[in-house]
Short mmCIF file of C-alpha atoms and ligand atoms in Angstrom, two decimals:
data_model
loop_
_atom_site.label_atom_id
_atom_site.label_comp_id
_atom_site.label_asym_id
_atom_site.label_seq_id
_atom_site.Cartn_x
_atom_site.Cartn_y
_atom_site.Cartn_z
CA UNK A 1 0.08 -0.06 -0.11
CA UNK A 2 0.79 3.49 -1.24
CA UNK A 3 -0.17 6.76 -0.13
CA UNK A 4 1.68 9.83 -1.87
CA UNK A 5 1.01 13.30 -0.97
CA UNK A 6 1.52 15.54 -4.01
CA UNK A 7 1.36 18.83 -2.83
CA UNK A 8 2.54 22.67 -4.09
CA UNK A 9 5.51 24.89 -2.63
CA UNK A 10 4.86 27.78 -4.48
CA UNK A 11 2.18 29.46 -5.31
CA UNK A 12 0.26 27.21 -7.38
CA UNK A 13 1.24 25.84 -11.20
CA UNK A 14 4.67 24.38 -9.98
CA UNK A 15 3.65 21.42 -12.11
CA UNK A 16 1.74 19.35 -9.60
CA UNK A 17 -0.10 17.71 -12.83
CA UNK A 18 2.63 16.74 -14.49
CA UNK A 19 3.77 14.73 -11.48
CA UNK A 20 1.05 13.32 -10.41
CA UNK A 21 0.08 12.12 -14.46
CA UNK A 22 3.57 10.59 -14.00
CA UNK A 23 3.71 9.08 -11.34
CA UNK A 24 -0.40 7.51 -11.99
CA UNK A 25 1.48 5.38 -14.14
CA UNK A 26 2.31 3.20 -10.81
CA UNK A 27 -1.11 4.50 -9.42
CA UNK A 28 -4.33 2.77 -8.52
CA UNK A 29 -6.20 5.88 -7.04
CA UNK A 30 -6.11 9.59 -7.54
CA UNK A 31 -7.61 12.27 -5.28
CA UNK A 32 -7.99 15.21 -5.22
CA UNK A 33 -8.94 16.93 -2.09
CA UNK A 34 -9.43 20.83 -2.28
CA UNK A 35 -10.01 23.33 -4.58
CA UNK A 36 -12.20 23.60 -7.51
CA UNK A 37 -11.80 24.79 -11.37
CA UNK A 38 -9.13 27.51 -9.42
CA UNK A 39 -6.13 24.99 -10.44
CA UNK A 40 -5.30 24.19 -14.00
CA UNK A 41 -3.45 21.61 -14.11
CA UNK A 42 -1.59 21.17 -17.18
CA UNK A 43 -0.94 17.18 -18.98
CA UNK A 44 1.72 17.16 -21.78
CA UNK A 45 1.47 13.68 -23.46
CA UNK A 46 3.06 13.01 -26.87
CA UNK A 47 2.14 16.41 -29.00
CA UNK A 48 -1.01 16.91 -27.16
CA UNK A 49 -1.78 19.42 -23.41
CA UNK A 50 -4.83 19.14 -22.17
CA UNK A 51 -5.46 20.94 -18.65
CA UNK A 52 -7.44 19.73 -16.68
CA UNK A 53 -9.66 21.79 -13.38
CA UNK A 54 -11.76 19.91 -11.58
CA UNK A 55 -10.59 16.28 -12.60
CA UNK A 56 -7.35 14.77 -11.23
CA UNK A 57 -4.74 14.39 -13.14
CA UNK A 58 -4.61 11.25 -13.23
CA UNK A 59 -7.71 10.89 -15.60
CA UNK A 60 -5.18 9.73 -19.19
CA UNK A 61 -4.75 6.20 -17.26
CA UNK A 62 -7.57 4.16 -18.12
CA UNK A 63 -6.53 1.97 -14.76
CA UNK A 64 -7.01 4.50 -12.37
CA UNK A 65 -9.83 5.04 -10.11
CA UNK A 66 -10.32 9.51 -10.56
CA UNK A 67 -11.88 10.59 -7.42
CA UNK A 68 -13.47 14.63 -6.38
CA UNK A 69 -12.88 14.82 -2.47
CA UNK A 70 -15.23 16.40 -0.57
CA UNK A 71 -12.75 19.57 0.73
CA UNK A 72 -13.74 20.39 -2.87
CA UNK A 73 -15.26 22.65 -4.56
CA UNK A 74 -17.26 22.09 -7.76
CA UNK A 75 -18.89 24.06 -10.81
CA UNK A 76 -21.43 21.09 -12.16
CA UNK A 77 -20.71 23.18 -15.66
CA UNK A 78 -17.03 22.96 -15.79
CA UNK A 79 -17.47 19.20 -14.61
CA UNK A 80 -19.84 18.17 -17.05
CA UNK A 81 -18.01 20.14 -19.86
CA UNK A 82 -14.77 18.80 -18.72
CA UNK A 83 -15.95 15.34 -19.04
CA UNK A 84 -17.88 15.91 -22.59
CA UNK A 85 -13.98 17.57 -23.87
CA UNK A 86 -12.29 15.13 -23.38
CA UNK A 87 -14.47 12.43 -24.52
CA UNK A 88 -14.64 14.59 -27.62
CA UNK A 89 -10.72 14.40 -28.05
CA UNK A 90 -11.83 10.26 -27.78
CA UNK A 91 -10.82 9.64 -23.98
CA UNK A 92 -13.77 7.13 -23.41
CA UNK A 93 -15.07 5.65 -20.37
CA UNK A 94 -14.48 9.26 -17.91
CA UNK A 95 -17.52 8.76 -16.38
CA UNK A 96 -17.17 4.90 -15.34
CA UNK A 97 -13.30 5.82 -13.39
CA UNK A 98 -14.59 9.27 -12.09
CA UNK A 99 -15.83 8.79 -8.18
CA UNK A 100 -17.35 12.16 -6.96
CA UNK A 101 -17.89 13.42 -3.15
CA UNK A 102 -21.36 13.11 -1.98
CA UNK A 103 -20.47 16.39 0.50
CA UNK A 104 -18.63 18.00 -1.61
CA UNK A 105 -19.82 21.55 -1.70
CA UNK A 106 -21.60 23.17 -5.47
CA UNK A 107 -20.22 26.09 -6.89
CA UNK A 108 -23.46 28.04 -8.32
CA UNK A 109 -23.59 31.00 -10.61
CA UNK A 110 -24.22 33.48 -7.34
CA UNK A 111 -20.79 32.66 -6.10
CA UNK A 112 -19.13 32.96 -9.67
CA UNK A 113 -21.24 36.55 -9.95
CA UNK A 114 -19.73 37.55 -6.54
CA UNK A 115 -16.85 36.60 -6.94
CA UNK A 116 -16.32 38.96 -10.52
CA UNK A 117 -18.36 42.03 -9.13
CA UNK A 118 -16.27 41.92 -5.23
CA UNK A 119 -12.61 41.73 -8.16
CA UNK A 120 -14.26 44.43 -10.31
CA UNK A 121 -15.25 46.08 -7.27
CA UNK A 122 -12.17 46.20 -5.20
CA UNK A 123 -9.89 49.39 -4.89
CA UNK A 124 -6.80 48.00 -6.51
CA UNK A 125 -5.06 46.95 -3.21
CA UNK A 126 -7.52 45.25 -1.77
CA UNK A 127 -7.90 43.13 -5.25
CA UNK A 128 -6.30 39.09 -5.09
CA UNK A 129 -6.74 38.20 -8.54
CA UNK A 130 -8.95 35.60 -8.01
CA UNK A 131 -9.69 33.52 -10.56
CA UNK A 132 -13.45 34.48 -10.66
CA UNK A 133 -14.52 31.00 -10.17
CA UNK A 134 -16.32 31.48 -7.28
CA UNK A 135 -14.68 30.14 -5.57
CA UNK A 136 -14.53 32.11 -2.29
CA UNK A 137 -17.65 32.27 -1.92
CA UNK A 138 -18.26 28.71 -2.38
CA UNK A 139 -15.85 28.68 0.27
CA UNK A 140 -17.87 31.07 2.92
CA UNK A 141 -21.56 29.57 2.63
CA UNK A 142 -19.96 26.01 3.62
CA UNK A 143 -18.38 27.97 6.61
CA UNK A 144 -21.76 29.49 7.20
CA UNK A 145 -23.39 26.19 6.96
CA UNK A 146 -25.00 27.63 4.12
CA UNK A 147 -23.48 25.68 1.24
CA UNK A 148 -25.29 23.11 -1.36
CA UNK A 149 -24.13 20.17 -1.37
CA UNK A 150 -23.31 17.59 -4.50
CA UNK A 151 -25.98 15.02 -1.80
CA UNK A 152 -28.57 17.76 -1.80
CA UNK A 153 -28.78 16.88 -5.50
CA UNK A 154 -31.24 13.13 -4.49
CA UNK A 155 -33.76 15.36 -3.03
CA UNK A 156 -35.06 18.46 -5.47
CA UNK A 157 -37.52 19.84 -3.10
CA UNK A 158 -35.04 19.81 -0.22
CA UNK A 159 -32.34 21.33 -2.95
CA UNK A 160 -34.95 24.45 -3.64
CA UNK A 161 -35.55 24.75 -0.13
CA UNK A 162 -31.23 25.24 0.44
CA UNK A 163 -30.95 26.90 -2.52
CA UNK A 164 -33.25 30.51 -2.06
CA UNK A 165 -32.45 30.36 1.79
CA UNK A 166 -28.32 30.50 -0.39
CA UNK A 167 -29.78 33.38 -1.89
CA UNK A 168 -31.55 35.15 0.56
CA UNK A 169 -28.91 35.78 1.94
CA UNK A 170 -26.11 36.77 -0.30
CA UNK A 171 -28.93 39.03 -1.54
CA UNK A 172 -28.35 42.60 0.65
CA UNK A 173 -24.50 41.46 -0.97
CA UNK A 174 -25.38 40.79 -4.94
CA UNK A 175 -27.68 44.29 -4.33
CA UNK A 176 -24.75 46.04 -2.41
CA UNK A 177 -22.27 45.25 -5.11
CA UNK A 178 -24.60 46.14 -7.92
CA UNK A 179 -25.53 43.30 -9.34
CA UNK A 180 -29.15 42.35 -9.98
CA UNK A 181 -30.37 38.86 -7.52
CA UNK A 182 -30.99 35.45 -9.66
CA UNK A 183 -34.55 33.77 -9.62
CA UNK A 184 -34.09 30.46 -8.02
CA UNK A 185 -35.23 29.17 -10.80
CA UNK A 186 -32.81 29.51 -13.44
CA UNK A 187 -30.96 28.41 -10.90
CA UNK A 188 -32.43 25.34 -10.35
CA UNK A 189 -34.00 23.63 -13.28
CA UNK A 190 -30.72 23.99 -14.87
CA UNK A 191 -28.60 22.66 -11.54
CA UNK A 192 -31.45 19.38 -12.56
CA UNK A 193 -30.81 18.65 -15.36
CA UNK A 194 -27.24 18.15 -14.80
CA UNK A 195 -27.67 16.11 -11.83
CA UNK A 196 -28.95 13.51 -14.12
CA UNK A 197 -25.18 12.79 -14.63
CA UNK A 198 -23.56 13.99 -11.76
CA UNK A 199 -26.07 11.88 -9.36
CA UNK A 200 -23.99 8.26 -10.81
CA UNK A 201 -21.10 9.31 -10.02
CA UNK A 202 -21.44 10.61 -5.60
CA UNK A 203 -20.06 7.85 -3.58
CA UNK A 204 -19.07 7.94 -0.43
CA UNK A 205 -15.10 8.87 -0.74
CA UNK A 206 -13.94 8.53 2.84
CA UNK A 207 -15.47 4.72 2.51
CA UNK A 208 -13.29 4.16 -0.52
CA UNK A 209 -10.60 4.95 -0.51
CA UNK A 210 -10.15 3.57 3.21
CA UNK A 211 -10.58 -0.07 1.64
CA UNK A 212 -8.53 0.36 -1.38
CA UNK A 213 -5.99 1.74 1.37
CA UNK A 214 -6.78 -1.78 3.17
CA UNK A 215 -6.48 -3.46 0.00
CA UNK A 216 -3.46 -2.64 -0.41
CA UNK A 217 -3.73 -0.38 -3.23
CA UNK A 218 -1.19 3.05 -4.35
CA UNK A 219 -3.50 5.74 -3.64
CA UNK A 220 -2.05 9.61 -4.73
CA UNK A 221 -4.12 12.40 -3.50
CA UNK A 222 -3.72 15.49 -5.98
CA UNK A 223 -3.10 18.64 -4.25
CA UNK A 224 -3.95 22.00 -6.03
CA UNK A 225 -2.81 25.77 -5.40
CA UNK A 226 0.34 25.43 -3.23
CA UNK A 227 1.21 26.34 0.51
CA UNK A 228 1.33 29.80 0.11
CA UNK A 229 -2.04 30.33 -1.38
CA UNK A 230 -3.45 27.93 1.70
CA UNK A 231 -5.52 30.10 3.69
CA UNK A 232 -4.38 28.97 7.24
CA UNK A 233 -0.83 29.40 6.25
CA UNK A 234 -0.13 31.03 3.22
CA UNK A 235 0.36 35.16 2.04
CA UNK A 236 -3.65 36.08 4.26
CA UNK A 237 -5.24 37.81 2.88
CA UNK A 238 -3.50 36.78 -0.77
CA UNK A 239 -4.68 33.24 -0.51
CA UNK A 240 -7.29 30.81 -1.62
CA UNK A 241 -9.97 29.58 0.54
CA UNK A 242 -8.95 26.02 0.97
CA UNK A 243 -6.44 23.92 2.52
CA UNK A 244 -3.32 23.63 -0.23
CA UNK A 245 -1.43 21.94 2.00
CA UNK A 246 -0.21 17.76 2.72
CA UNK A 247 -2.88 18.61 5.97
CA UNK A 248 -6.39 18.81 3.35
CA UNK A 249 -5.14 15.90 2.61
CA UNK A 250 -6.87 14.23 5.46
CA UNK A 251 -10.09 16.37 5.80
CA UNK A 252 -10.85 16.78 2.13
CA UNK A 253 -10.52 12.47 1.37
CA UNK A 254 -11.84 11.47 4.66
CA UNK A 255 -8.80 9.39 5.67
CA UNK A 256 -6.73 9.30 8.97
CA UNK A 257 -3.27 11.60 8.46
CA UNK A 258 -1.61 8.71 9.71
CA UNK A 259 -2.51 6.70 6.88
CA UNK A 260 -0.82 9.29 4.66
CA UNK A 261 2.78 7.65 3.90
CA UNK A 262 5.07 10.19 1.74
CA UNK A 263 4.12 13.48 0.77
CA UNK A 264 6.49 15.16 -1.64
CA UNK A 265 6.29 19.02 -1.97
CA UNK A 266 6.51 20.22 -5.86
CA UNK A 267 9.00 23.06 -6.44
CA UNK A 268 10.04 25.21 -9.77
CA UNK A 269 13.29 26.04 -9.97
CA UNK A 270 12.78 29.44 -10.08
CA UNK A 271 9.29 30.76 -8.16
CA UNK A 272 6.11 32.64 -10.20
CA UNK A 273 2.62 34.16 -8.71
CA UNK A 274 -0.17 34.89 -10.14
CA UNK A 275 -2.61 37.28 -8.74
CA UNK A 276 -1.90 39.87 -6.22
CA UNK A 277 0.07 39.77 -2.80
CA UNK A 278 3.88 40.03 -1.95
CA UNK A 279 6.24 38.39 -3.73
CA UNK A 280 9.74 39.30 -2.39
CA UNK A 281 11.93 37.49 -5.00
CA UNK A 282 10.36 39.17 -7.33
CA UNK A 283 12.34 39.76 -10.70
CA UNK A 284 11.21 42.83 -13.03
CA UNK A 285 14.27 43.42 -15.47
CA UNK A 286 15.43 41.31 -17.96
CA UNK A 287 15.91 37.67 -15.72
CA UNK A 288 12.10 37.88 -15.28
CA UNK A 289 11.45 38.36 -18.58
CA UNK A 290 13.29 35.20 -19.24
CA UNK A 291 11.53 33.22 -16.49
CA UNK A 292 8.47 33.89 -18.15
CA UNK A 293 8.73 33.28 -22.04
CA UNK A 294 11.18 30.96 -21.49
CA UNK A 295 8.74 29.29 -18.64
CA UNK A 296 5.76 30.00 -21.05
CA UNK A 297 4.61 31.65 -17.90
CA UNK A 298 1.11 32.24 -18.06
CA UNK A 299 -2.33 31.27 -16.54
CA UNK A 300 -3.48 28.15 -18.03
CA UNK A 301 -6.90 29.16 -16.21
CA UNK A 302 -6.97 32.59 -17.14
CA UNK A 303 -4.28 33.12 -19.05
CA UNK A 304 -2.88 35.91 -17.42
CA UNK A 305 1.06 36.46 -17.54
CA UNK A 306 2.43 35.16 -14.02
CA UNK A 307 5.07 37.63 -12.16
CA UNK A 308 8.71 35.74 -11.39
CA UNK A 309 11.31 35.72 -9.67
CA UNK A 310 13.92 33.22 -7.97
CA UNK A 311 13.99 30.60 -5.69
CA UNK A 312 13.25 31.50 -2.21
CA UNK A 313 14.61 29.54 0.33
CA UNK A 314 12.99 29.88 3.65
CA UNK A 315 9.98 30.33 1.83
CA UNK A 316 10.51 26.86 0.76
CA UNK A 317 11.67 25.35 3.97
CA UNK A 318 8.73 27.08 5.91
CA UNK A 319 7.03 24.93 2.76
CA UNK A 320 8.76 21.66 3.78
CA UNK A 321 8.06 22.34 7.78
CA UNK A 322 4.13 22.68 7.62
CA UNK A 323 3.76 19.94 5.10
CA UNK A 324 6.30 17.77 6.43
CA UNK A 325 7.51 16.82 3.43
CA UNK A 326 9.54 14.02 2.61
CA UNK A 327 10.60 14.73 -0.96
CA UNK A 328 11.51 17.36 -3.40
CA UNK A 329 10.06 17.47 -7.19
CA UNK A 330 11.92 19.75 -8.84
CA UNK A 331 10.01 21.17 -11.60
CA UNK A 332 11.21 23.01 -14.61
CA UNK A 333 15.06 23.09 -13.63
CA UNK A 334 15.52 23.81 -18.45
CA UNK A 335 13.80 27.43 -17.40
CA UNK A 336 17.25 28.30 -16.18
CA UNK A 337 19.35 27.15 -19.12
CA UNK A 338 21.11 30.07 -20.64
CA UNK A 339 21.39 32.60 -17.46
CA UNK A 340 24.81 33.59 -16.54
CA UNK A 341 24.90 33.32 -13.18
CA UNK A 342 21.68 32.00 -10.76
CA UNK A 343 20.40 33.97 -7.71
CA UNK A 344 18.78 32.06 -4.46
CA UNK A 345 17.16 33.90 -1.94
CA UNK A 346 19.15 32.03 1.69
CA UNK A 347 18.08 34.73 4.01
CA UNK A 348 15.32 37.72 4.80
CA UNK A 349 17.28 40.83 6.46
CA UNK A 350 14.49 41.94 8.83
CA UNK A 351 14.42 45.51 11.31
CA UNK A 352 16.06 42.11 13.98
CA UNK A 353 18.35 41.20 12.29
CA UNK A 354 19.32 38.38 9.58
CA UNK A 355 16.51 35.39 9.25
CA UNK A 356 16.76 32.10 7.14
CA UNK A 357 13.18 32.13 8.10
CA UNK A 358 10.54 32.57 6.11
CA UNK A 359 9.11 35.90 8.14
CA UNK A 360 6.01 36.01 5.98
CA UNK A 361 3.47 37.95 8.11
CA UNK A 362 6.78 41.13 7.54
CA UNK A 363 6.86 40.58 4.09
CA UNK A 364 3.52 42.21 3.50
CA UNK A 365 5.30 45.19 4.12
CA UNK A 366 6.72 47.15 1.60
CA UNK A 367 10.06 47.68 2.71
CA UNK A 368 10.48 46.20 6.27
CA UNK A 369 12.23 43.08 4.49
CA UNK A 370 14.15 42.15 1.79
CA UNK A 371 16.47 39.40 0.55
CA UNK A 372 19.65 38.14 1.12
CA UNK A 373 21.35 36.29 -2.31
CA UNK A 374 23.81 34.22 -3.03
CA UNK A 375 24.61 34.08 -6.36
CA UNK A 376 25.75 31.45 -8.34
CA UNK A 377 27.29 29.23 -11.15
CA UNK A 378 24.74 28.50 -14.43
CA UNK A 379 25.28 26.48 -17.66
CA UNK A 380 24.75 27.54 -21.43
CA UNK A 381 23.34 23.98 -22.76
CA UNK A 382 20.43 22.24 -22.74
CA UNK A 383 19.48 20.36 -20.06
CA UNK A 384 16.05 18.62 -21.83
CA UNK A 385 17.61 15.15 -22.78
CA UNK A 386 18.74 14.42 -19.73
CA UNK A 387 17.84 11.54 -17.84
CA UNK A 388 20.40 11.15 -15.37
CA UNK A 389 21.31 13.17 -12.48
CA UNK A 390 24.96 12.48 -13.90
CA UNK A 391 24.25 13.50 -17.39
CA UNK A 392 23.81 17.38 -15.82
CA UNK A 393 26.09 19.90 -15.52
CA UNK A 394 28.23 20.19 -13.20
CA UNK A 395 26.93 23.73 -12.04
CA UNK A 396 23.13 22.51 -12.81
CA UNK A 397 23.39 19.61 -9.91
CA UNK A 398 25.13 21.79 -8.06
CA UNK A 399 22.41 24.15 -7.64
CA UNK A 400 19.71 21.07 -7.10
CA UNK A 401 22.10 20.00 -4.02
CA UNK A 402 22.38 23.54 -2.65
CA UNK A 403 18.31 22.99 -2.79
CA UNK A 404 18.64 20.07 -1.35
CA UNK A 405 20.83 20.71 1.10
CA UNK A 406 19.38 24.01 2.84
CA UNK A 407 15.85 22.39 3.18
CA UNK A 408 16.63 19.09 4.19
CA UNK A 409 14.68 17.71 2.17
CA UNK A 410 15.23 14.83 0.34
CA UNK A 411 14.83 14.68 -4.36
CA UNK A 412 13.07 12.81 -5.38
CA UNK A 413 12.61 13.86 -9.26
CA UNK A 414 13.74 16.59 -11.40
CA UNK A 415 11.90 17.48 -14.50
CA UNK A 416 13.54 18.79 -17.58
CA UNK A 417 10.59 19.33 -19.37
CA UNK A 418 6.62 19.33 -19.70
CA UNK A 419 6.26 15.56 -20.96
CA UNK A 420 6.21 12.73 -19.49
CA UNK A 421 9.44 11.14 -20.31
CA UNK A 422 11.18 14.43 -19.34
CA UNK A 423 11.40 13.32 -15.97
CA UNK A 424 14.88 12.62 -13.52
CA UNK A 425 14.12 9.88 -11.24
CA UNK A 426 16.56 9.78 -7.99
CA UNK A 427 13.24 7.88 -6.16
CA UNK A 428 9.53 7.19 -7.01
CA UNK A 429 7.84 6.74 -3.75
CA UNK A 430 5.17 4.48 -5.14
CA UNK A 431 6.40 1.25 -4.28
P1 LIG B 1 0.04 22.96 -11.79
O1 LIG B 1 -0.99 23.36 -11.55
O2 LIG B 1 0.62 22.88 -10.66
O3 LIG B 1 -0.44 21.49 -12.27
O4 LIG B 1 1.02 23.51 -12.91
P2 LIG B 1 0.76 24.43 -14.52
O5 LIG B 1 0.39 23.08 -15.68
O6 LIG B 1 -0.65 24.69 -14.57
O7 LIG B 1 1.69 25.42 -14.45
C1 LIG B 1 2.94 24.34 -14.94
C2 LIG B 1 3.71 24.80 -16.49
O8 LIG B 1 4.97 24.34 -16.71
C3 LIG B 1 2.49 24.01 -17.26
O9 LIG B 1 2.51 24.36 -18.46
C4 LIG B 1 3.30 22.32 -18.16
O10 LIG B 1 3.17 22.21 -19.33
C5 LIG B 1 4.53 22.70 -17.68
N1 LIG B 1 6.12 22.55 -16.67
C6 LIG B 1 5.73 21.56 -15.80
N2 LIG B 1 7.05 20.66 -16.24
C7 LIG B 1 7.82 21.05 -16.40
C8 LIG B 1 9.27 21.19 -16.72
O11 LIG B 1 10.07 20.02 -16.40
N3 LIG B 1 9.76 22.09 -17.59
C9 LIG B 1 8.72 22.91 -18.32
N4 LIG B 1 9.47 23.56 -19.63
N5 LIG B 1 7.85 23.44 -18.49
C10 LIG B 1 7.16 22.47 -17.92
P1 LIG B 2 -3.19 25.93 -9.58
O1 LIG B 2 -3.67 24.15 -8.55
C1 LIG B 2 -1.94 29.44 -9.65
C2 LIG B 2 -4.22 32.22 -6.41
C3 LIG B 2 -5.25 33.20 -7.69
C4 LIG B 2 -5.49 34.10 -6.14
C5 LIG B 2 -5.29 33.67 -5.28
C6 LIG B 2 -7.80 33.24 -4.76
O2 LIG B 2 -3.46 25.70 -10.82
O3 LIG B 2 -1.57 25.54 -8.65
P2 LIG B 2 -9.29 32.50 -5.82
O4 LIG B 2 -10.03 31.53 -7.71
O5 LIG B 2 -8.82 30.87 -5.83
O6 LIG B 2 -9.81 32.83 -5.08
O7 LIG B 2 -7.65 33.03 -6.20
O8 LIG B 2 -5.03 32.62 -5.73
N1 LIG B 2 -5.01 31.16 -8.03
C7 LIG B 2 -3.73 30.23 -7.75
N2 LIG B 2 -2.16 30.26 -9.06
N3 LIG B 2 -2.60 28.52 -9.58
C8 LIG B 2 -3.54 28.23 -8.44
O9 LIG B 2 -3.70 26.62 -9.02
C9 LIG B 2 -4.58 29.26 -8.39
N4 LIG B 2 -5.66 28.68 -7.86
C10 LIG B 2 -6.05 29.52 -7.49
O10 LIG B 2 -4.45 33.76 -8.67
O11 LIG B 2 -4.15 35.40 -6.24
MG1 LIG B 3 -2.06 25.27 -12.58
#
């Protein structure tokens, strides 16, 4: 049995999709445990590129069962269109190997309306730069016990009553933001139609995953977003509304935390962030442009240009601590090729002295802390064909070793390109 958690170590988009798809060669189950269609996980198979948003990244492997856990927020329109899109692309039997928690919360059109209105009305300094997929308002409904769960689709009368209550509760907010309160029927009728396809997928996920683990299956828990976007451990308030860290895997799927055996942190060889919020190692120069252009750093969901910067080791150590990383997968090392010198943040100067800790509550205040960099040698030759650590140029190996040493976390994998085989494996946790 193995229960491996894949979690983003930074601000999302670390390449979790590629790594989950890669590891799924050996996995029987892939379980998404949090977030919703704010995620965009890219899978590149041969010449084909697929971006999944709600569907787990194991969905392309026909022998793998895919699960949407109860920690997720599910937009039924996105879910059905993703299934239909993959079917059109010749991937059949998706619904036969997809299971959806009957306790996950539904993103309904009013959640999206509120998310969009808030973002457009917020003063520039307060806008979070959300993906406008209704994530925040749906988790708010969950926390204020006004949410609609997938299981509510089983009873049309109760569903109607609960949606009426939710609309009533949101109406003053919608009106204050200059929006229009939706008619009950305009929400309920299309949802009941979608329910015909969603009801057969509903499952008590906790039981199913627990049984799979007891039967000795290999289960991958696929994180979405990243540690620094986590509602508790991220750069609050510039975060998402769910538990992106490894602990979220237990809560969001309903398995005990002691069942999770191996936590793999995914980090880029540099940093990116999409949306607003502090980013101490951000680069607004030619190096930043190199990372954006060579790394094709444009949002998979929104197409927004991603902000780019040097790798932040204090932030990575912080992520290693709050997640309990057993191993690191470093992606996009190839993107650094061609830079003469690399910089990596090794600490911070703060008003009380130099620290190796990530000063998460101070980075928000401009000028309060300054990153301290160490310069390292770059490399010129392409590394896209490297499949073994020994084939990488010396400076690239030195860079990787430095990251592992500085974080105290062993390297499991290095990714040198978006395709499945563009991967150097040092240790596979799925054994
Ligand atoms: P996720 O949200 O963590 O799954 O990451 P995204 O899919 O949003 O963004 C990662 C992007 O980097 C995608 O376009 C991937 O195809 C691409 N990618 C992943 N690993 C590598 C790599 O090692 N090298 C390069 N050049 N691209 C990569
Ligand atoms: P994956 O799984 C990168 C960011 C948004 C915004 C903040 C809040 O692909 O790594 P939200 O819509 O969640 O309320 O937005 O979080 N964000 C992501 N950034 N990758 C993601 O997912 C993200 N999901 C949310 O840009 O800053
Ligand atoms: Mg992404």
